[in-house]
Amino acid sequence: MANARTAANTRWAGVPAARRRDERRDMLVRAAYRLFAAGGEAALAVRAVCREAELHTRYFYENFADTAELLAAVYDQQATALGVVLARAVEDAGPRPGARTRAGIRAVLRFISDDPGRGRVLFAEARGNEILAARRRAAQTALLEGVLAMTRDQDPPLPVVIAATMFTGAMTELAQQWADGRLGTDLDAVVDGAVNLSLALHRAV
């Protein structure tokens, strides 16, 4: 125990208090992500997370009220990372709607493929958990607003809003099915199919 205390004191020696707390919070979030990605919500016991992060349990309660709050932070971290990747991909695709749609769909599915745990956090586990479900709804609303913003119409007509809403819901479901492995492993084929359907829907309105 003395050795553990000495190691902890050495780790944070000379580090400002606010930075120490931020670093410990990040360590807990990363540890929780690893556990959640491997075992779902059941793996997120306080002691298990602290053991994975190699931190004392008091540091958990320094940052989070409970594991539900920690799980929300895990979701936020991955959603933010996906948002950055998606925005960069769409921007790099240029102004053509078809190219931007293709880039966006590919970016989301590639993000999940690169680390399957991301899909579990962002999509596969969201339906059965109130915390994740609430964040998923908020993310879907933000995606809908982004799709509508791409129409460059401050007050889009109802058919456009309906089409954008359907596209947003379909993209969420597509990502979940891809994360669950139900669409095979051919990323190009899935992207092509999704883009074709999306453009057909766009032409219909």
mmCIF file of C-alpha atoms in Angstrom:
data_model
loop_
_atom_site.group_PDB
_atom_site.id
_atom_site.type_symbol
_atom_site.label_atom_id
_atom_site.label_comp_id
_atom_site.label_asym_id
_atom_site.label_seq_id
_atom_site.Cartn_x
_atom_site.Cartn_y
_atom_site.Cartn_z
ATOM 1 C CA MET A 1 0.000 0.000 0.000
ATOM 2 C CA ALA A 2 2.850 2.350 0.816
ATOM 3 C CA ASN A 3 4.407 1.653 -2.572
ATOM 4 C CA ALA A 4 1.100 2.412 -4.294
ATOM 5 C CA ARG A 5 0.812 5.729 -2.459
ATOM 6 C CA THR A 6 4.382 6.594 -3.347
ATOM 7 C CA ALA A 7 3.797 5.791 -7.012
ATOM 8 C CA ALA A 8 0.632 7.938 -7.040
ATOM 9 C CA ASN A 9 2.430 10.833 -5.390
ATOM 10 C CA THR A 10 5.267 10.573 -7.904
ATOM 11 C CA ARG A 11 2.854 10.464 -10.852
ATOM 12 C CA TRP A 12 1.236 13.784 -9.919
ATOM 13 C CA ALA A 13 4.274 15.509 -8.447
ATOM 14 C CA GLY A 14 4.559 19.063 -9.754
ATOM 15 C CA VAL A 15 1.326 18.870 -11.789
ATOM 16 C CA PRO A 16 -1.203 21.667 -11.085
ATOM 17 C CA ALA A 17 -4.363 20.489 -9.296
ATOM 18 C CA ALA A 18 -6.760 21.331 -12.144
ATOM 19 C CA ARG A 19 -4.605 19.492 -14.668
ATOM 20 C CA ARG A 20 -4.299 16.484 -12.337
ATOM 21 C CA ARG A 21 -8.054 16.265 -12.111
ATOM 22 C CA ASP A 22 -8.493 16.585 -15.889
ATOM 23 C CA GLU A 23 -5.903 13.874 -16.527
ATOM 24 C CA ARG A 24 -7.513 11.523 -14.015
ATOM 25 C CA ARG A 25 -10.918 12.139 -15.576
ATOM 26 C CA ASP A 26 -9.537 11.321 -19.002
ATOM 27 C CA MET A 27 -7.930 8.146 -17.661
ATOM 28 C CA LEU A 28 -11.263 7.037 -16.204
ATOM 29 C CA VAL A 29 -13.156 7.780 -19.418
ATOM 30 C CA ARG A 30 -10.632 5.869 -21.504
ATOM 31 C CA ALA A 31 -10.695 2.945 -19.094
ATOM 32 C CA ALA A 32 -14.494 2.923 -19.148
ATOM 33 C CA TYR A 33 -14.476 2.939 -22.933
ATOM 34 C CA ARG A 34 -12.223 -0.121 -23.049
ATOM 35 C CA LEU A 35 -14.415 -1.992 -20.583
ATOM 36 C CA PHE A 36 -17.676 -0.944 -22.227
ATOM 37 C CA ALA A 37 -16.441 -1.797 -25.704
ATOM 38 C CA ALA A 38 -15.494 -5.267 -24.511
ATOM 39 C CA GLY A 39 -18.322 -6.082 -22.116
ATOM 40 C CA GLY A 40 -21.115 -3.532 -22.337
ATOM 41 C CA GLU A 41 -22.648 -1.583 -19.479
ATOM 42 C CA ALA A 42 -22.397 -4.506 -17.066
ATOM 43 C CA ALA A 43 -18.613 -4.137 -17.122
ATOM 44 C CA LEU A 44 -18.727 -0.581 -15.758
ATOM 45 C CA ALA A 45 -18.538 -1.184 -12.024
ATOM 46 C CA VAL A 46 -16.728 1.597 -10.173
ATOM 47 C CA ARG A 47 -13.990 -0.682 -8.867
ATOM 48 C CA ALA A 48 -13.501 -2.305 -12.274
ATOM 49 C CA VAL A 49 -13.081 1.072 -13.959
ATOM 50 C CA CYS A 50 -10.649 2.280 -11.316
ATOM 51 C CA ARG A 51 -8.674 -0.935 -11.520
ATOM 52 C CA GLU A 52 -8.474 -0.577 -15.322
ATOM 53 C CA ALA A 53 -7.376 3.058 -14.973
ATOM 54 C CA GLU A 54 -5.004 2.224 -12.084
ATOM 55 C CA LEU A 55 -6.589 4.897 -9.923
ATOM 56 C CA HIS A 56 -8.018 4.936 -6.410
ATOM 57 C CA THR A 57 -11.827 4.942 -6.193
ATOM 58 C CA ARG A 58 -11.779 8.394 -4.586
ATOM 59 C CA TYR A 59 -10.676 9.782 -7.946
ATOM 60 C CA PHE A 60 -13.775 8.309 -9.539
ATOM 61 C CA TYR A 61 -16.048 10.289 -7.225
ATOM 62 C CA GLU A 62 -13.889 13.339 -7.712
ATOM 63 C CA ASN A 63 -15.147 13.381 -11.300
ATOM 64 C CA PHE A 64 -18.399 11.409 -11.537
ATOM 65 C CA ALA A 65 -21.466 10.909 -9.378
ATOM 66 C CA ASP A 66 -22.000 7.367 -10.679
ATOM 67 C CA THR A 67 -21.333 5.069 -13.608
ATOM 68 C CA ALA A 68 -24.259 6.530 -15.564
ATOM 69 C CA GLU A 69 -22.514 9.891 -15.577
ATOM 70 C CA LEU A 70 -19.273 8.208 -16.605
ATOM 71 C CA LEU A 71 -21.056 6.395 -19.425
ATOM 72 C CA ALA A 72 -22.393 9.718 -20.673
ATOM 73 C CA ALA A 73 -18.832 11.030 -20.801
ATOM 74 C CA VAL A 74 -17.719 7.974 -22.781
ATOM 75 C CA TYR A 75 -20.482 8.568 -25.308
ATOM 76 C CA ASP A 76 -19.676 12.272 -25.563
ATOM 77 C CA GLN A 77 -16.012 11.554 -26.210
ATOM 78 C CA GLN A 78 -16.761 9.183 -29.095
ATOM 79 C CA ALA A 79 -19.525 11.384 -30.535
ATOM 80 C CA THR A 80 -17.176 14.358 -30.561
ATOM 81 C CA ALA A 81 -14.489 12.325 -32.322
ATOM 82 C CA LEU A 82 -17.007 11.157 -34.929
ATOM 83 C CA GLY A 83 -18.208 14.719 -35.452
ATOM 84 C CA VAL A 84 -14.674 15.892 -36.210
ATOM 85 C CA VAL A 85 -14.085 13.054 -38.681
ATOM 86 C CA LEU A 86 -17.447 13.607 -40.371
ATOM 87 C CA ALA A 87 -17.035 17.358 -40.716
ATOM 88 C CA ARG A 88 -13.562 16.971 -42.211
ATOM 89 C CA ALA A 89 -14.719 14.335 -44.696
ATOM 90 C CA VAL A 90 -17.690 16.373 -45.897
ATOM 91 C CA GLU A 91 -15.609 19.540 -46.197
ATOM 92 C CA ASP A 92 -12.917 17.758 -48.191
ATOM 93 C CA ALA A 93 -15.523 16.321 -50.573
ATOM 94 C CA GLY A 94 -16.307 19.695 -52.113
ATOM 95 C CA PRO A 95 -19.648 21.372 -52.864
ATOM 96 C CA ARG A 96 -21.462 18.642 -54.836
ATOM 97 C CA PRO A 97 -24.275 17.073 -52.746
ATOM 98 C CA GLY A 98 -23.641 13.583 -54.076
ATOM 99 C CA ALA A 99 -19.949 13.698 -53.213
ATOM 100 C CA ARG A 100 -20.658 15.130 -49.772
ATOM 101 C CA THR A 101 -23.265 12.452 -49.075
ATOM 102 C CA ARG A 102 -20.876 9.688 -50.114
ATOM 103 C CA ALA A 103 -18.056 11.141 -48.036
ATOM 104 C CA GLY A 104 -20.278 11.486 -44.985
ATOM 105 C CA ILE A 105 -21.648 7.946 -45.118
ATOM 106 C CA ARG A 106 -18.209 6.466 -45.732
ATOM 107 C CA ALA A 107 -16.703 8.487 -42.873
ATOM 108 C CA VAL A 108 -19.282 7.234 -40.379
ATOM 109 C CA LEU A 109 -18.951 3.583 -41.366
ATOM 110 C CA ARG A 110 -15.149 3.755 -41.589
ATOM 111 C CA PHE A 111 -15.032 5.328 -38.123
ATOM 112 C CA ILE A 112 -16.884 2.299 -36.781
ATOM 113 C CA SER A 113 -14.794 -0.189 -38.764
ATOM 114 C CA ASP A 114 -11.532 1.252 -37.473
ATOM 115 C CA ASP A 115 -12.602 0.505 -33.893
ATOM 116 C CA PRO A 116 -15.744 -1.649 -33.458
ATOM 117 C CA GLY A 117 -16.054 -0.471 -29.862
ATOM 118 C CA ARG A 118 -17.110 2.918 -31.192
ATOM 119 C CA GLY A 119 -20.150 1.394 -32.830
ATOM 120 C CA ARG A 120 -21.110 -0.328 -29.618
ATOM 121 C CA VAL A 121 -20.937 2.921 -27.668
ATOM 122 C CA LEU A 122 -22.596 5.152 -30.253
ATOM 123 C CA PHE A 123 -25.225 2.817 -31.659
ATOM 124 C CA ALA A 124 -25.525 -0.789 -30.556
ATOM 125 C CA GLU A 125 -25.977 -0.168 -26.838
ATOM 126 C CA ALA A 126 -27.985 3.054 -27.009
ATOM 127 C CA ARG A 127 -31.452 1.557 -27.305
ATOM 128 C CA GLY A 128 -31.502 -0.120 -23.910
ATOM 129 C CA ASN A 129 -29.953 2.645 -21.849
ATOM 130 C CA GLU A 130 -31.701 5.880 -20.915
ATOM 131 C CA ILE A 131 -28.487 7.917 -20.766
ATOM 132 C CA LEU A 132 -27.254 6.759 -24.162
ATOM 133 C CA ALA A 133 -30.717 6.911 -25.720
ATOM 134 C CA ALA A 134 -31.070 10.571 -24.729
ATOM 135 C CA ARG A 135 -27.711 11.412 -26.226
ATOM 136 C CA ARG A 136 -28.489 9.440 -29.335
ATOM 137 C CA ARG A 137 -31.686 11.445 -29.838
ATOM 138 C CA ALA A 138 -29.752 14.677 -29.396
ATOM 139 C CA ALA A 139 -27.121 13.524 -31.903
ATOM 140 C CA GLN A 140 -29.822 12.549 -34.387
ATOM 141 C CA THR A 141 -31.439 15.981 -34.028
ATOM 142 C CA ALA A 142 -28.079 17.644 -34.645
ATOM 143 C CA LEU A 143 -27.576 15.478 -37.738
ATOM 144 C CA LEU A 144 -31.024 16.434 -39.021
ATOM 145 C CA GLU A 145 -30.241 20.108 -38.542
ATOM 146 C CA GLY A 146 -26.980 19.626 -40.414
ATOM 147 C CA VAL A 147 -28.736 17.910 -43.324
ATOM 148 C CA LEU A 148 -31.306 20.700 -43.514
ATOM 149 C CA ALA A 149 -28.545 23.302 -43.385
ATOM 150 C CA MET A 150 -27.014 21.721 -46.483
ATOM 151 C CA THR A 151 -30.173 22.623 -48.440
ATOM 152 C CA ARG A 152 -29.222 26.314 -48.114
ATOM 153 C CA ASP A 153 -32.897 27.121 -47.501
ATOM 154 C CA GLN A 154 -33.694 28.973 -44.278
ATOM 155 C CA ASP A 155 -37.263 27.657 -44.341
ATOM 156 C CA PRO A 156 -37.248 24.355 -46.270
ATOM 157 C CA PRO A 157 -40.641 23.075 -47.441
ATOM 158 C CA LEU A 158 -42.276 20.172 -45.610
ATOM 159 C CA PRO A 159 -41.325 17.494 -48.196
ATOM 160 C CA VAL A 160 -37.657 18.416 -47.775
ATOM 161 C CA VAL A 161 -37.934 18.255 -43.986
ATOM 162 C CA ILE A 162 -39.623 14.852 -44.216
ATOM 163 C CA ALA A 163 -36.954 13.539 -46.591
ATOM 164 C CA ALA A 164 -34.169 14.843 -44.336
ATOM 165 C CA THR A 165 -35.810 13.247 -41.303
ATOM 166 C CA MET A 166 -36.092 9.904 -43.080
ATOM 167 C CA PHE A 167 -32.468 10.117 -44.212
ATOM 168 C CA THR A 168 -31.306 10.897 -40.677
ATOM 169 C CA GLY A 169 -33.177 7.964 -39.174
ATOM 170 C CA ALA A 170 -31.989 5.660 -41.927
ATOM 171 C CA MET A 171 -28.354 6.697 -41.418
ATOM 172 C CA THR A 172 -28.587 5.938 -37.702
ATOM 173 C CA GLU A 173 -30.042 2.508 -38.413
ATOM 174 C CA LEU A 174 -27.486 1.866 -41.151
ATOM 175 C CA ALA A 175 -24.650 2.653 -38.754
ATOM 176 C CA GLN A 176 -26.094 0.343 -36.121
ATOM 177 C CA GLN A 177 -26.541 -2.535 -38.551
ATOM 178 C CA TRP A 178 -22.985 -2.025 -39.814
ATOM 179 C CA ALA A 179 -21.698 -1.959 -36.245
ATOM 180 C CA ASP A 180 -23.553 -5.199 -35.512
ATOM 181 C CA GLY A 181 -21.990 -6.867 -38.563
ATOM 182 C CA ARG A 182 -25.311 -7.525 -40.304
ATOM 183 C CA LEU A 183 -24.315 -5.811 -43.559
ATOM 184 C CA GLY A 184 -21.250 -7.898 -44.316
ATOM 185 C CA THR A 185 -17.752 -6.485 -44.669
ATOM 186 C CA ASP A 186 -17.795 -4.808 -48.076
ATOM 187 C CA LEU A 187 -17.696 -1.135 -47.146
ATOM 188 C CA ASP A 188 -17.813 0.074 -50.759
ATOM 189 C CA ALA A 189 -20.949 -1.950 -51.512
ATOM 190 C CA VAL A 190 -22.756 -0.618 -48.443
ATOM 191 C CA VAL A 191 -21.733 2.970 -49.182
ATOM 192 C CA ASP A 192 -22.813 2.649 -52.832
ATOM 193 C CA GLY A 193 -26.203 1.272 -51.846
ATOM 194 C CA ALA A 194 -26.788 3.941 -49.220
ATOM 195 C CA VAL A 195 -25.742 6.758 -51.547
ATOM 196 C CA ASN A 196 -27.972 5.530 -54.367
ATOM 197 C CA LEU A 197 -30.998 5.372 -52.084
ATOM 198 C CA SER A 198 -30.197 8.758 -50.581
ATOM 199 C CA LEU A 199 -29.901 10.435 -53.979
ATOM 200 C CA ALA A 200 -33.121 8.765 -55.152
ATOM 201 C CA LEU A 201 -34.900 10.175 -52.114
ATOM 202 C CA HIS A 202 -33.391 13.592 -52.794
ATOM 203 C CA ARG A 203 -34.588 13.534 -56.418
ATOM 204 C CA ALA A 204 -38.075 12.548 -55.303
ATOM 205 C CA VAL A 205 -38.504 15.809 -53.394
#
